[in-house]
């Protein structure tokens, strides 16, 4: 049946024939594959180098590695590995291939096979022949290649020619990357890491050690430190003066070293976390803790010994650190250093006291000097109620002058009407030419010298007060304040006195005590220990009934000191000062002779006469005498403080006829102890000697008054009683003696007292002798009282011992 070739039916017929023919062509290969191996997919089994799968599902391996792939398919056999080849899809010099997922033609024939991936050995097939493991060798990439992507090609066994077809575009790809290479050899990296740790520690330590030494402290160490410290400071000071430049160089060097250290550790460990942990531990321990602990104590020595390294890094970092330092200089200004205030300096001294070499006294002085400006005169003054003052209408008699001398002060305020009205200042040296017997008024002396009275306000600082005292105008000031309390006009109220000694005591933080001070501190009124050597001038004050002859207390004092020092019989070892003063104050001891020019040779003018026994000692106080001695009747004159009759009170059985040693206040040379001894023994200037009756001294010379005469006359009995009294005063009393008081020495015993029953009488005790009889001292006194000459004298010592 004929058909129209141009109609719709013809077209449909051709389409049906084409589908049948195409189906026949497709059934042919499928039937052939059923009899041969077929590979459907693959995955990475294992690798001896880092390998894995990218984010896009592409297998990634490392160059130069041996890897194992597991292939999946049907009817796989050991020789199936020969059907697997690889072709190069593309390569790149940087990782910009989106993890091996760049697009490429699918199901295309592998025209060029690569040798960069080599299939080794046969396939290790499983029991069901559905999968097998194949070993692959990945060769090295070229130098310009960073990443290369390969595709898996499978050979079609049905074709006569060796034709390889590319597997699926994503599942059949292998991405090869280069091996991460180390920057340096491992041994060199280890050495560099250790070196960088040392540098990091050095920079950290120098930053603390050098920057902690401010320019001021460094200058102090350079000028006043030890020899080593001076040497170290001289090296450091030039670069320390460029503080900001040094700081920038040290910090830049420290940051550079720490950063490099982290990079090397990351390259060495191939792990970012490991590098961070290792660098943190190393820098903290060896780069911060250890060097800073060392440099905080020995920063000066470390800085001086590493000065060349510091200068080198300052030079290396100059392009960056110098501009930054200049900006800091302009913004922050010049570095002055640490400046301590008075309070901070005082606090630093107190805190560092256990570690410095200052003793407590030195620290007190420094503290006192620093606190001087913060204290006022009111804090150190002596209140006006505790001050020693005298009235302006007083009279400078012996009582007043002795009171001034006993006070111990050299500057004494003079007040008028009331103690707060101080009108003048009296200096003790102003009294040098004042005779107490003249009873000069105090106003006469104060007006003559007219010393200025220095007044200061109570809030005057001690440093200002010290400057005023240093000017030399006065060392004593009156402290006053303006009192405007209550009604009425304001007035100046005197609060007290302040002296230079008060200011100095506040500086040295200690009290200055002299022999006249009564209190250790004027504020707490604590008394000082009593001074046993203090002179009591009141002992020389005389009452009207004490002496028949009036002499001045000064002359009495001079006589007392002369006898105690120049006449050995009256030395303190023989007669105590207390007993000697009682002897001199006896009414009959000080005597006088009124000279009559009309009868010069009157018997009343003679103190001693030749051949007339005497038992007294004479010391000329005022006037002049003529001495006539020897067979030749030699005559000479002597004056005050010449003495005679030493042998009259010292001999007991032998009589030596000689004038006593002559002594005067106007002599040109003092006598030695040997001369005085010779005088006492009669060998010096002996005019005549012989043996006379016992207990008597007969002079062979005359002593006659030439003017009105005042002299001391001490009898042998008075002297012997004085010896006994001194012994009783210095000898402890026995508890068995039963004596309730000291004995009274009477040189004139009553009638009938010359017998052996005479005894000492004690005030407040009965006159009966003790049960065991008198002791040795009492017997000595009885013998003295029973001596033949004892009844011839009518003077007595009326003072108790």
PDB file of C-alpha atoms in Angstrom, residues 293-466:
ATOM      1  CA  UNK A 293      61.210  39.426  89.500  1.00  0.00           C
ATOM      2  CA  UNK A 294      64.943  39.657  88.817  1.00  0.00           C
ATOM      3  CA  UNK A 295      64.995  43.205  87.475  1.00  0.00           C
ATOM      4  CA  UNK A 296      62.763  44.547  90.220  1.00  0.00           C
ATOM      5  CA  UNK A 297      65.641  43.872  92.631  1.00  0.00           C
ATOM      6  CA  UNK A 298      68.699  44.157  90.379  1.00  0.00           C
ATOM      7  CA  UNK A 299      67.398  46.379  87.580  1.00  0.00           C
ATOM      8  CA  UNK A 300      70.352  48.754  87.819  1.00  0.00           C
ATOM      9  CA  UNK A 301      72.955  46.027  87.311  1.00  0.00           C
ATOM     10  CA  UNK A 302      70.993  44.257  84.556  1.00  0.00           C
ATOM     11  CA  UNK A 303      70.365  47.518  82.722  1.00  0.00           C
ATOM     12  CA  UNK A 304      74.017  48.529  82.885  1.00  0.00           C
ATOM     13  CA  UNK A 305      75.276  45.136  81.655  1.00  0.00           C
ATOM     14  CA  UNK A 306      72.810  44.998  78.733  1.00  0.00           C
ATOM     15  CA  UNK A 307      73.235  48.613  77.693  1.00  0.00           C
ATOM     16  CA  UNK A 308      74.727  47.708  74.295  1.00  0.00           C
ATOM     17  CA  UNK A 309      71.777  45.458  73.400  1.00  0.00           C
ATOM     18  CA  UNK A 310      69.399  48.216  74.393  1.00  0.00           C
ATOM     19  CA  UNK A 311      71.219  50.743  72.215  1.00  0.00           C
ATOM     20  CA  UNK A 312      71.171  48.274  69.302  1.00  0.00           C
ATOM     21  CA  UNK A 313      67.404  47.851  69.469  1.00  0.00           C
ATOM     22  CA  UNK A 314      66.976  51.597  69.865  1.00  0.00           C
ATOM     23  CA  UNK A 315      68.876  51.949  66.613  1.00  0.00           C
ATOM     24  CA  UNK A 316      66.914  49.202  64.855  1.00  0.00           C
ATOM     25  CA  UNK A 317      63.548  50.588  65.915  1.00  0.00           C
ATOM     26  CA  UNK A 318      64.574  54.199  65.312  1.00  0.00           C
ATOM     27  CA  UNK A 319      62.341  54.787  62.236  1.00  0.00           C
ATOM     28  CA  UNK A 320      59.232  53.935  64.227  1.00  0.00           C
ATOM     29  CA  UNK A 321      60.079  54.548  67.890  1.00  0.00           C
ATOM     30  CA  UNK A 322      61.726  57.961  67.538  1.00  0.00           C
ATOM     31  CA  UNK A 323      58.730  59.704  65.891  1.00  0.00           C
ATOM     32  CA  UNK A 324      56.372  58.179  68.446  1.00  0.00           C
ATOM     33  CA  UNK A 325      58.612  59.333  71.305  1.00  0.00           C
ATOM     34  CA  UNK A 326      58.644  62.880  69.951  1.00  0.00           C
ATOM     35  CA  UNK A 327      54.870  62.896  69.828  1.00  0.00           C
ATOM     36  CA  UNK A 328      54.778  61.684  73.447  1.00  0.00           C
ATOM     37  CA  UNK A 329      57.254  64.391  74.475  1.00  0.00           C
ATOM     38  CA  UNK A 330      55.060  67.058  72.960  1.00  0.00           C
ATOM     39  CA  UNK A 331      51.846  65.681  74.451  1.00  0.00           C
ATOM     40  CA  UNK A 332      53.029  64.600  77.913  1.00  0.00           C
ATOM     41  CA  UNK A 333      55.844  67.074  78.455  1.00  0.00           C
ATOM     42  CA  UNK A 334      59.248  66.561  80.036  1.00  0.00           C
ATOM     43  CA  UNK A 335      59.686  63.700  82.496  1.00  0.00           C
ATOM     44  CA  UNK A 336      60.616  65.169  85.857  1.00  0.00           C
ATOM     45  CA  UNK A 337      60.590  62.075  88.035  1.00  0.00           C
ATOM     46  CA  UNK A 338      59.225  61.335  91.475  1.00  0.00           C
ATOM     47  CA  UNK A 339      59.238  64.311  93.824  1.00  0.00           C
ATOM     48  CA  UNK A 340      58.385  63.572  97.468  1.00  0.00           C
ATOM     49  CA  UNK A 341      56.455  65.999  99.594  1.00  0.00           C
ATOM     50  CA  UNK A 342      57.320  66.495 103.226  1.00  0.00           C
ATOM     51  CA  UNK A 343      54.651  64.057 104.358  1.00  0.00           C
ATOM     52  CA  UNK A 344      55.589  61.423 101.778  1.00  0.00           C
ATOM     53  CA  UNK A 345      59.292  61.698 102.597  1.00  0.00           C
ATOM     54  CA  UNK A 346      58.554  61.303 106.292  1.00  0.00           C
ATOM     55  CA  UNK A 347      56.310  58.331 105.583  1.00  0.00           C
ATOM     56  CA  UNK A 348      58.972  56.721 103.380  1.00  0.00           C
ATOM     57  CA  UNK A 349      61.543  57.025 106.167  1.00  0.00           C
ATOM     58  CA  UNK A 350      59.188  55.431 108.671  1.00  0.00           C
ATOM     59  CA  UNK A 351      58.210  52.581 106.366  1.00  0.00           C
ATOM     60  CA  UNK A 352      61.812  51.805 105.368  1.00  0.00           C
ATOM     61  CA  UNK A 353      63.187  52.097 108.905  1.00  0.00           C
ATOM     62  CA  UNK A 354      63.684  48.316 109.361  1.00  0.00           C
ATOM     63  CA  UNK A 355      65.745  48.154 106.158  1.00  0.00           C
ATOM     64  CA  UNK A 356      67.846  51.330 106.186  1.00  0.00           C
ATOM     65  CA  UNK A 357      70.942  52.051 108.281  1.00  0.00           C
ATOM     66  CA  UNK A 358      69.476  54.992 110.177  1.00  0.00           C
ATOM     67  CA  UNK A 359      69.517  54.751 113.948  1.00  0.00           C
ATOM     68  CA  UNK A 360      66.522  55.890 115.943  1.00  0.00           C
ATOM     69  CA  UNK A 361      68.129  59.177 116.981  1.00  0.00           C
ATOM     70  CA  UNK A 362      68.960  60.094 113.384  1.00  0.00           C
ATOM     71  CA  UNK A 363      65.452  59.250 112.268  1.00  0.00           C
ATOM     72  CA  UNK A 364      64.039  61.402 115.065  1.00  0.00           C
ATOM     73  CA  UNK A 365      66.195  64.334 113.981  1.00  0.00           C
ATOM     74  CA  UNK A 366      65.091  64.018 110.374  1.00  0.00           C
ATOM     75  CA  UNK A 367      61.475  63.724 111.467  1.00  0.00           C
ATOM     76  CA  UNK A 368      61.799  66.751 113.723  1.00  0.00           C
ATOM     77  CA  UNK A 369      63.376  68.850 110.963  1.00  0.00           C
ATOM     78  CA  UNK A 370      60.636  67.878 108.503  1.00  0.00           C
ATOM     79  CA  UNK A 371      57.880  68.659 111.016  1.00  0.00           C
ATOM     80  CA  UNK A 372      59.378  72.006 111.992  1.00  0.00           C
ATOM     81  CA  UNK A 373      57.248  73.992 109.558  1.00  0.00           C
ATOM     82  CA  UNK A 374      54.032  72.303 110.635  1.00  0.00           C
ATOM     83  CA  UNK A 375      54.375  73.180 114.351  1.00  0.00           C
ATOM     84  CA  UNK A 376      53.924  76.490 116.115  1.00  0.00           C
ATOM     85  CA  UNK A 377      55.635  78.063 119.105  1.00  0.00           C
ATOM     86  CA  UNK A 378      52.523  77.380 121.169  1.00  0.00           C
ATOM     87  CA  UNK A 379      53.244  73.648 120.849  1.00  0.00           C
ATOM     88  CA  UNK A 380      56.706  73.886 122.452  1.00  0.00           C
ATOM     89  CA  UNK A 381      56.538  76.929 124.739  1.00  0.00           C
ATOM     90  CA  UNK A 382      56.762  76.926 128.518  1.00  0.00           C
ATOM     91  CA  UNK A 383      53.471  78.196 129.987  1.00  0.00           C
ATOM     92  CA  UNK A 384      53.752  81.517 131.756  1.00  0.00           C
ATOM     93  CA  UNK A 385      52.677  79.921 135.020  1.00  0.00           C
ATOM     94  CA  UNK A 386      55.719  77.607 134.980  1.00  0.00           C
ATOM     95  CA  UNK A 387      58.274  80.282 134.087  1.00  0.00           C
ATOM     96  CA  UNK A 388      60.824  81.656 136.543  1.00  0.00           C
ATOM     97  CA  UNK A 389      60.425  85.434 136.745  1.00  0.00           C
ATOM     98  CA  UNK A 390      61.386  88.262 139.083  1.00  0.00           C
ATOM     99  CA  UNK A 391      59.591  91.464 139.897  1.00  0.00           C
ATOM    100  CA  UNK A 392      60.847  94.709 138.444  1.00  0.00           C
ATOM    101  CA  UNK A 393      60.901  96.385 141.895  1.00  0.00           C
ATOM    102  CA  UNK A 394      63.120  93.687 143.391  1.00  0.00           C
ATOM    103  CA  UNK A 395      66.468  94.322 145.097  1.00  0.00           C
ATOM    104  CA  UNK A 396      69.571  92.442 144.075  1.00  0.00           C
ATOM    105  CA  UNK A 397      70.646  91.338 147.540  1.00  0.00           C
ATOM    106  CA  UNK A 398      72.225  87.993 148.331  1.00  0.00           C
ATOM    107  CA  UNK A 399      68.880  86.261 148.678  1.00  0.00           C
ATOM    108  CA  UNK A 400      67.677  87.430 145.290  1.00  0.00           C
ATOM    109  CA  UNK A 401      70.962  86.678 143.554  1.00  0.00           C
ATOM    110  CA  UNK A 402      71.239  83.239 145.140  1.00  0.00           C
ATOM    111  CA  UNK A 403      67.696  82.514 143.991  1.00  0.00           C
ATOM    112  CA  UNK A 404      68.689  83.539 140.457  1.00  0.00           C
ATOM    113  CA  UNK A 405      71.803  81.364 140.605  1.00  0.00           C
ATOM    114  CA  UNK A 406      69.857  78.368 141.903  1.00  0.00           C
ATOM    115  CA  UNK A 407      67.305  78.662 139.078  1.00  0.00           C
ATOM    116  CA  UNK A 408      70.008  77.945 136.518  1.00  0.00           C
ATOM    117  CA  UNK A 409      68.547  80.261 133.876  1.00  0.00           C
ATOM    118  CA  UNK A 410      70.682  82.771 131.986  1.00  0.00           C
ATOM    119  CA  UNK A 411      67.789  84.920 130.706  1.00  0.00           C
ATOM    120  CA  UNK A 412      65.096  85.848 133.206  1.00  0.00           C
ATOM    121  CA  UNK A 413      61.922  87.777 132.374  1.00  0.00           C
ATOM    122  CA  UNK A 414      61.185  90.780 134.551  1.00  0.00           C
ATOM    123  CA  UNK A 415      57.513  91.559 135.150  1.00  0.00           C
ATOM    124  CA  UNK A 416      55.717  94.531 136.602  1.00  0.00           C
ATOM    125  CA  UNK A 417      52.642  94.189 138.838  1.00  0.00           C
ATOM    126  CA  UNK A 418      51.510  90.868 137.281  1.00  0.00           C
ATOM    127  CA  UNK A 419      53.326  87.990 135.601  1.00  0.00           C
ATOM    128  CA  UNK A 420      51.659  88.550 132.256  1.00  0.00           C
ATOM    129  CA  UNK A 421      53.119  92.080 132.067  1.00  0.00           C
ATOM    130  CA  UNK A 422      56.722  91.329 131.083  1.00  0.00           C
ATOM    131  CA  UNK A 423      58.662  94.572 130.700  1.00  0.00           C
ATOM    132  CA  UNK A 424      62.323  93.539 130.596  1.00  0.00           C
ATOM    133  CA  UNK A 425      64.825  90.701 130.310  1.00  0.00           C
ATOM    134  CA  UNK A 426      67.652  90.220 132.808  1.00  0.00           C
ATOM    135  CA  UNK A 427      70.777  88.362 131.728  1.00  0.00           C
ATOM    136  CA  UNK A 428      72.742  86.623 134.471  1.00  0.00           C
ATOM    137  CA  UNK A 429      75.941  88.042 133.037  1.00  0.00           C
ATOM    138  CA  UNK A 430      74.569  91.496 133.830  1.00  0.00           C
ATOM    139  CA  UNK A 431      75.166  90.684 137.497  1.00  0.00           C
ATOM    140  CA  UNK A 432      78.923  90.256 137.111  1.00  0.00           C
ATOM    141  CA  UNK A 433      79.715  93.660 138.632  1.00  0.00           C
ATOM    142  CA  UNK A 434      76.844  93.749 141.122  1.00  0.00           C
ATOM    143  CA  UNK A 435      77.699  93.428 144.817  1.00  0.00           C
ATOM    144  CA  UNK A 436      74.852  91.883 146.848  1.00  0.00           C
ATOM    145  CA  UNK A 437      75.861  94.033 149.789  1.00  0.00           C
ATOM    146  CA  UNK A 438      75.029  97.150 147.781  1.00  0.00           C
ATOM    147  CA  UNK A 439      71.372  96.023 147.451  1.00  0.00           C
ATOM    148  CA  UNK A 440      71.131  97.463 143.971  1.00  0.00           C
ATOM    149  CA  UNK A 441      67.622  97.727 142.596  1.00  0.00           C
ATOM    150  CA  UNK A 442      66.734  95.552 139.643  1.00  0.00           C
ATOM    151  CA  UNK A 443      65.451  98.481 137.598  1.00  0.00           C
ATOM    152  CA  UNK A 444      68.884 100.060 137.726  1.00  0.00           C
ATOM    153  CA  UNK A 445      70.456  97.048 136.017  1.00  0.00           C
ATOM    154  CA  UNK A 446      67.680  96.500 133.463  1.00  0.00           C
ATOM    155  CA  UNK A 447      67.613 100.153 132.448  1.00  0.00           C
ATOM    156  CA  UNK A 448      71.371 100.230 132.093  1.00  0.00           C
ATOM    157  CA  UNK A 449      71.559  97.240 129.763  1.00  0.00           C
ATOM    158  CA  UNK A 450      68.092  97.744 128.249  1.00  0.00           C
ATOM    159  CA  UNK A 451      67.827  94.362 126.553  1.00  0.00           C
ATOM    160  CA  UNK A 452      65.034  94.256 123.951  1.00  0.00           C
ATOM    161  CA  UNK A 453      62.021  92.085 124.716  1.00  0.00           C
ATOM    162  CA  UNK A 454      61.096  89.930 121.726  1.00  0.00           C
ATOM    163  CA  UNK A 455      57.383  89.173 121.359  1.00  0.00           C
ATOM    164  CA  UNK A 456      55.971  86.612 118.911  1.00  0.00           C
ATOM    165  CA  UNK A 457      52.445  85.433 118.187  1.00  0.00           C
ATOM    166  CA  UNK A 458      51.318  82.023 119.254  1.00  0.00           C
ATOM    167  CA  UNK A 459      50.803  80.796 115.671  1.00  0.00           C
ATOM    168  CA  UNK A 460      54.353  81.531 114.554  1.00  0.00           C
ATOM    169  CA  UNK A 461      55.869  78.499 112.853  1.00  0.00           C
ATOM    170  CA  UNK A 462      58.962  76.953 114.388  1.00  0.00           C
ATOM    171  CA  UNK A 463      61.033  77.382 111.237  1.00  0.00           C
ATOM    172  CA  UNK A 464      60.344  81.118 111.267  1.00  0.00           C
ATOM    173  CA  UNK A 465      61.135  81.208 114.974  1.00  0.00           C
ATOM    174  CA  UNK A 466      64.434  79.459 114.346  1.00  0.00           C
TER     175      UNK A 466
END
